[in-house]
Short mmCIF file of C-alpha atoms in Angstrom, two decimals:
data_model
loop_
_atom_site.label_atom_id
_atom_site.label_comp_id
_atom_site.label_asym_id
_atom_site.label_seq_id
_atom_site.Cartn_x
_atom_site.Cartn_y
_atom_site.Cartn_z
CA MET O 191 0.00 0.00 0.00
CA LYS O 192 1.40 3.37 -1.00
CA THR O 193 1.89 5.81 1.85
CA ASP O 194 0.48 9.33 1.43
CA PHE O 195 3.03 11.97 2.41
CA THR O 196 1.08 14.94 1.08
CA HIS O 197 0.44 16.62 4.47
CA ALA O 198 3.31 15.15 6.49
CA PRO O 199 5.85 17.98 5.86
CA ALA O 200 3.31 20.65 6.80
CA LYS O 201 2.33 18.83 10.00
CA LEU O 202 5.96 18.35 11.02
CA ALA O 203 6.70 22.02 10.36
CA VAL O 204 3.74 23.10 12.52
CA PHE O 205 4.71 20.74 15.35
CA THR O 206 8.33 21.93 15.21
CA PHE O 207 7.26 25.57 15.28
CA LEU O 208 4.98 25.02 18.27
CA ALA O 209 7.59 22.96 20.13
CA VAL O 210 10.39 25.54 19.70
CA PHE O 211 8.11 28.48 20.44
CA ALA O 212 6.55 26.87 23.54
CA SER O 213 9.95 25.77 24.88
CA ILE O 214 11.51 29.24 24.70
CA VAL O 215 8.41 30.98 26.05
CA GLY O 216 8.15 28.41 28.85
CA VAL O 217 11.75 28.98 29.87
CA GLY O 218 11.15 32.74 29.80
CA VAL O 219 8.02 32.51 31.94
CA LEU O 220 9.77 30.30 34.51
CA VAL O 221 13.22 31.90 34.60
CA VAL O 222 12.52 35.62 34.13
CA PRO O 223 10.49 36.11 37.36
CA PHE O 224 13.21 34.32 39.34
CA VAL O 225 15.90 36.58 37.85
CA VAL O 226 13.82 39.71 38.45
CA GLN O 227 13.22 38.68 42.05
CA LYS O 228 16.96 38.28 42.60
CA VAL O 229 17.60 41.66 40.99
CA GLU O 230 14.98 43.27 43.23
CA GLY O 231 16.51 41.82 46.39
CA ARG O 232 19.99 42.90 45.35
CA TYR O 233 18.81 46.38 44.41
CA LEU O 234 17.03 46.91 47.72
CA LEU O 235 20.15 45.88 49.63
CA ILE O 236 22.25 48.32 47.64
CA GLN O 237 19.68 51.06 48.11
CA ALA O 238 19.51 50.43 51.85
CA ASP O 239 23.28 50.88 52.02
CA THR O 240 23.01 54.06 49.92
CA ASN O 241 20.30 55.40 52.22
CA ALA O 242 22.51 54.77 55.25
CA ARG O 243 25.41 56.63 53.68
CA GLN O 244 23.26 59.60 52.70
CA ALA O 245 21.59 59.87 56.11
CA LYS O 246 24.91 59.66 57.96
CA ALA O 247 26.51 62.18 55.61
CA LEU O 248 23.72 64.73 56.18
CA ALA O 249 23.76 64.12 59.94
CA ASN O 250 27.54 64.61 60.06
CA PHE O 251 27.25 67.74 57.94
CA ALA O 252 24.67 69.24 60.29
CA ALA O 253 26.70 68.28 63.39
CA LEU O 254 29.87 69.79 61.91
CA ARG O 255 28.15 73.07 61.07
CA LEU O 256 26.69 73.28 64.59
CA LYS O 257 30.13 72.67 66.11
CA GLU O 258 31.44 75.54 64.01
CA GLY O 259 29.05 77.80 65.88
CA ILE O 260 26.42 78.09 63.19
CA SER O 261 22.94 78.53 64.65
CA GLN O 262 20.30 75.84 64.19
CA GLU O 263 18.25 78.25 62.10
CA GLU O 264 21.11 78.74 59.65
CA VAL O 265 21.92 75.01 59.55
CA THR O 266 18.24 74.29 58.98
CA HIS O 267 18.28 76.73 56.05
CA GLU O 268 21.39 75.12 54.57
CA LEU O 269 19.88 71.64 54.86
CA GLN O 270 16.64 72.85 53.30
CA VAL O 271 18.55 74.24 50.33
CA LEU O 272 20.32 70.88 49.89
CA LEU O 273 17.09 68.87 50.04
CA THR O 274 14.79 71.10 47.99
CA GLY O 275 14.02 69.83 44.52
CA ALA O 276 14.41 66.12 45.21
CA ASP O 277 11.95 63.79 43.47
CA THR O 278 9.85 62.57 46.38
CA ASP O 279 8.23 59.94 44.16
CA ARG O 280 11.57 58.20 43.80
CA GLY O 281 13.64 58.94 46.89
CA PHE O 282 14.44 61.82 49.19
CA SER O 283 15.90 62.87 52.54
CA CYS O 284 14.35 64.93 55.31
CA VAL O 285 14.98 66.00 58.90
CA VAL O 286 12.48 65.31 61.70
CA HIS O 287 12.39 66.69 65.25
CA ARG O 288 12.08 63.69 67.55
CA GLY O 289 10.32 65.62 70.30
CA THR O 290 7.57 67.18 68.20
CA THR O 291 7.76 64.61 65.32
CA GLU O 292 7.58 67.58 62.94
CA PHE O 293 9.47 67.97 59.69
CA VAL O 294 12.33 70.41 60.17
CA CYS O 295 13.54 70.04 56.58
CA HIS O 296 11.73 68.47 53.64
CA PRO O 297 12.01 68.65 49.84
CA LYS O 298 8.46 69.97 49.76
CA SER O 299 8.26 73.24 51.67
CA MET O 300 4.55 72.71 52.31
CA ALA O 301 5.47 69.76 54.58
CA LEU O 302 7.63 71.87 56.91
CA GLY O 303 6.22 72.05 60.43
CA ARG O 304 3.82 69.16 59.85
CA SER O 305 3.94 66.10 62.05
CA ILE O 306 4.86 62.73 60.59
CA THR O 307 1.66 61.44 62.20
CA THR O 308 -0.21 62.88 59.22
CA LYS O 309 1.49 60.23 57.06
CA GLN O 310 -0.16 57.42 59.08
CA ALA O 311 2.86 55.27 58.25
CA SER O 312 3.73 52.00 59.98
CA PHE O 313 7.39 51.32 60.67
CA VAL O 314 9.19 47.96 60.71
CA GLU O 315 12.81 47.58 61.68
CA MET O 316 15.01 45.93 59.09
CA ASP O 317 16.47 43.25 61.33
CA ALA O 318 16.55 39.64 60.18
CA THR O 319 16.86 38.36 63.75
CA ARG O 320 13.60 39.95 64.86
CA ASN O 321 9.99 39.65 63.77
CA ASP O 322 8.40 42.60 65.53
CA PRO O 323 4.97 43.83 64.38
CA PRO O 324 4.72 47.25 62.68
CA VAL O 325 4.54 50.30 64.94
CA PRO O 326 3.53 53.89 64.14
CA TRP O 327 6.45 55.75 62.61
CA GLU O 328 6.17 58.51 65.21
CA ASP O 329 6.55 55.94 68.03
CA ALA O 330 9.77 54.61 66.52
CA MET O 331 10.97 58.18 66.10
CA ALA O 332 10.04 59.17 69.67
CA ARG O 333 11.84 56.25 71.27
CA GLY O 334 15.01 57.20 69.42
CA TYR O 335 15.43 54.31 67.01
CA PHE O 336 18.27 54.77 64.52
CA GLY O 337 19.01 52.44 61.65
CA PRO O 338 17.32 50.84 58.62
CA GLY O 339 13.65 50.01 58.34
CA SER O 340 10.58 50.07 56.13
CA LEU O 341 7.55 52.36 56.05
CA PHE O 342 4.12 51.17 54.96
CA TYR O 343 1.43 53.67 54.03
CA PRO O 344 -2.38 53.29 54.00
CA ASP O 345 -2.51 53.51 50.19
CA GLY O 346 -0.39 50.35 49.91
CA SER O 347 2.87 52.06 48.98
CA SER O 348 6.06 51.40 50.90
CA GLU O 349 9.55 52.81 51.39
CA ILE O 350 12.85 51.63 52.77
CA ILE O 351 14.38 54.26 55.04
CA TYR O 352 17.39 54.89 57.21
CA MET O 353 17.27 57.08 60.30
CA ALA O 354 20.42 58.75 61.62
CA SER O 355 20.72 61.04 64.63
CA VAL O 356 22.34 64.44 64.48
CA PRO O 357 24.59 64.48 67.60
CA ASP O 358 23.70 66.91 70.39
CA THR O 359 20.31 67.70 68.83
CA ASP O 360 16.77 66.31 68.71
CA TRP O 361 17.04 65.96 64.97
CA THR O 362 16.83 62.73 63.01
CA VAL O 363 17.84 62.59 59.36
CA THR O 364 15.79 60.09 57.37
CA THR O 365 16.43 58.94 53.80
CA HIS O 366 13.65 57.30 51.78
CA GLU O 367 13.48 55.07 48.69
CA ASN O 368 10.12 54.29 47.11
CA THR O 369 10.09 50.49 46.95
CA SER O 370 6.64 50.47 45.35
CA ARG O 371 8.08 52.37 42.40
CA VAL O 372 11.02 49.96 42.22
CA ARG O 373 8.70 46.95 42.18
CA SER O 374 6.50 48.58 39.54
CA GLU O 375 9.51 49.18 37.31
CA LEU O 376 10.73 45.62 37.85
CA GLU O 377 7.28 44.28 36.97
CA SER O 378 7.48 46.26 33.73
CA LEU O 379 10.93 44.75 33.15
CA ASN O 380 9.48 41.31 33.84
CA ARG O 381 6.76 41.77 31.24
CA ALA O 382 9.23 43.15 28.71
CA MET O 383 11.58 40.19 29.19
CA VAL O 384 8.75 37.66 28.84
CA PHE O 385 7.60 39.43 25.67
CA GLY O 386 11.19 39.37 24.44
CA ALA O 387 11.36 35.63 25.08
CA ALA O 388 8.14 35.16 23.10
CA LEU O 389 9.52 37.26 20.25
CA ILE O 390 12.81 35.33 20.22
CA GLY O 391 10.87 32.05 20.32
CA PHE O 392 8.79 33.15 17.33
CA ILE O 393 11.87 34.22 15.37
CA LEU O 394 13.74 30.99 16.09
CA ALA O 395 10.71 28.77 15.53
CA ILE O 396 10.23 29.90 11.91
CA PRO O 397 13.63 28.71 10.52
CA SER O 398 13.45 25.61 12.72
CA SER O 399 10.07 24.62 11.25
CA LEU O 400 11.28 25.33 7.70
CA ALA O 401 14.40 23.23 8.27
CA ALA O 402 12.29 20.38 9.67
CA ARG O 403 9.99 20.55 6.65
CA LEU O 404 12.96 20.47 4.26
CA VAL O 405 14.60 17.48 5.96
CA SER O 406 11.27 15.65 6.19
CA ARG O 407 10.57 16.20 2.51
CA ARG O 408 13.97 14.80 1.54
CA HIS O 409 13.35 11.61 3.51
CA GLU O 410 9.86 11.29 2.06
CA LYS O 411 11.20 11.55 -1.48
CA ARG O 412 13.63 8.74 -0.74
CA ILE O 413 10.82 6.59 0.66
CA GLU O 414 8.63 7.36 -2.34
CA ALA O 415 11.45 6.37 -4.70
CA GLU O 416 11.91 3.08 -2.83
CA GLN O 417 8.18 2.41 -3.01
CA ALA O 418 8.14 3.07 -6.75
CA ARG O 419 11.08 0.70 -7.22
CA SER O 420 9.32 -2.00 -5.19
CA GLU O 421 6.09 -1.60 -7.18
CA LYS O 422 7.97 -1.86 -10.44
CA LEU O 423 9.67 -5.05 -9.30
CA LEU O 424 6.31 -6.44 -8.14
CA LEU O 425 4.75 -5.80 -11.56
CA ASN O 426 7.60 -7.64 -13.23
CA ILE O 427 6.93 -10.74 -11.11
CA LEU O 428 3.13 -10.81 -10.74
CA PRO O 429 0.14 -9.94 -12.91
CA PRO O 430 -1.03 -6.34 -12.46
CA SER O 431 -4.29 -7.36 -10.77
CA ILE O 432 -2.47 -9.50 -8.20
CA ALA O 433 0.16 -6.81 -7.58
CA GLU O 434 -2.56 -4.23 -7.00
CA ARG O 435 -4.19 -6.48 -4.40
CA LEU O 436 -0.89 -6.87 -2.58
CA LYS O 437 -0.46 -3.10 -2.51
CA ASN O 438 -3.94 -2.72 -1.02
CA ASN O 439 -3.18 -5.31 1.69
CA GLU O 440 -6.06 -7.55 0.58
CA ALA O 441 -6.24 -10.89 2.42
CA VAL O 442 -7.08 -12.93 -0.72
CA ILE O 443 -5.00 -12.22 -3.76
CA ALA O 444 -5.90 -15.25 -5.91
CA ASP O 445 -8.76 -15.22 -8.41
CA ARG O 446 -11.71 -17.45 -7.50
CA HIS O 447 -13.26 -19.73 -10.15
CA PRO O 448 -16.27 -21.75 -8.93
CA ASP O 449 -16.31 -24.19 -11.86
CA VAL O 450 -13.00 -25.45 -13.14
CA THR O 451 -12.40 -28.33 -15.50
CA VAL O 452 -8.97 -29.79 -15.68
CA LYS O 453 -8.11 -31.60 -18.87
CA ARG O 454 -5.41 -34.19 -18.99
CA ARG O 455 -3.51 -34.96 -22.09
CA SER O 456 -2.58 -38.54 -22.49
CA THR O 457 0.49 -39.29 -24.46
CA SER O 458 0.84 -42.69 -25.99
CA ILE O 459 4.25 -44.09 -26.41
CA SER O 460 4.68 -46.67 -29.07
CA SER O 461 7.50 -49.03 -28.97
#
């Protein structure tokens, strides 16, 4: 029986395309979030260290200026000039009075003199050895906590901060990094990388499917040639009707004759 290879190359090409495309997209979907998560963790650690350096630098600057005999009013003005203009949606520094919990310096002048209680932020210390529940930010400020931590706001946003004391004052310098913004940007990166994996999968799947179709067609031509050779040999040995039955895998290939008479020829031999 002759095998029909009419649709085989197309089917193989489609299967190859889908297999290559699905494999690359699958790897992207599984691997990209893991990579992005590692990047996020590393970034937050680096940013926490940067926050600490900035807070300590501003606190040391303020302490040095006060030791030089500069009044608190003048130092406050100098700090305000340094902090004004910062993008509060990304990250910023400010100075808070621990006693009154009011902003002494802030990038937004409208926040000056306001209490941090208006932020309604919950504070969590950044300490891996502890699992303390969140406390109001003003409580952490009032008890004189200094070091890294996280702030959580009612709208769902969050920040990593570092609080550093200005020696011989009631001031605390705090530096902030908007972690919600960081996560949003990393989510966009995640989507872009998954889309990139899908695009790469599509680009690679096309030549792969074409190559599979070409190789498949070559093998099919060889098989077809062998089949034609076998059929030709079969026709040389058997009658066409019998050969056709063999090709069709029929169980009975002999012709049936219900009434058959067999004649015998007798040959006389004379001596």
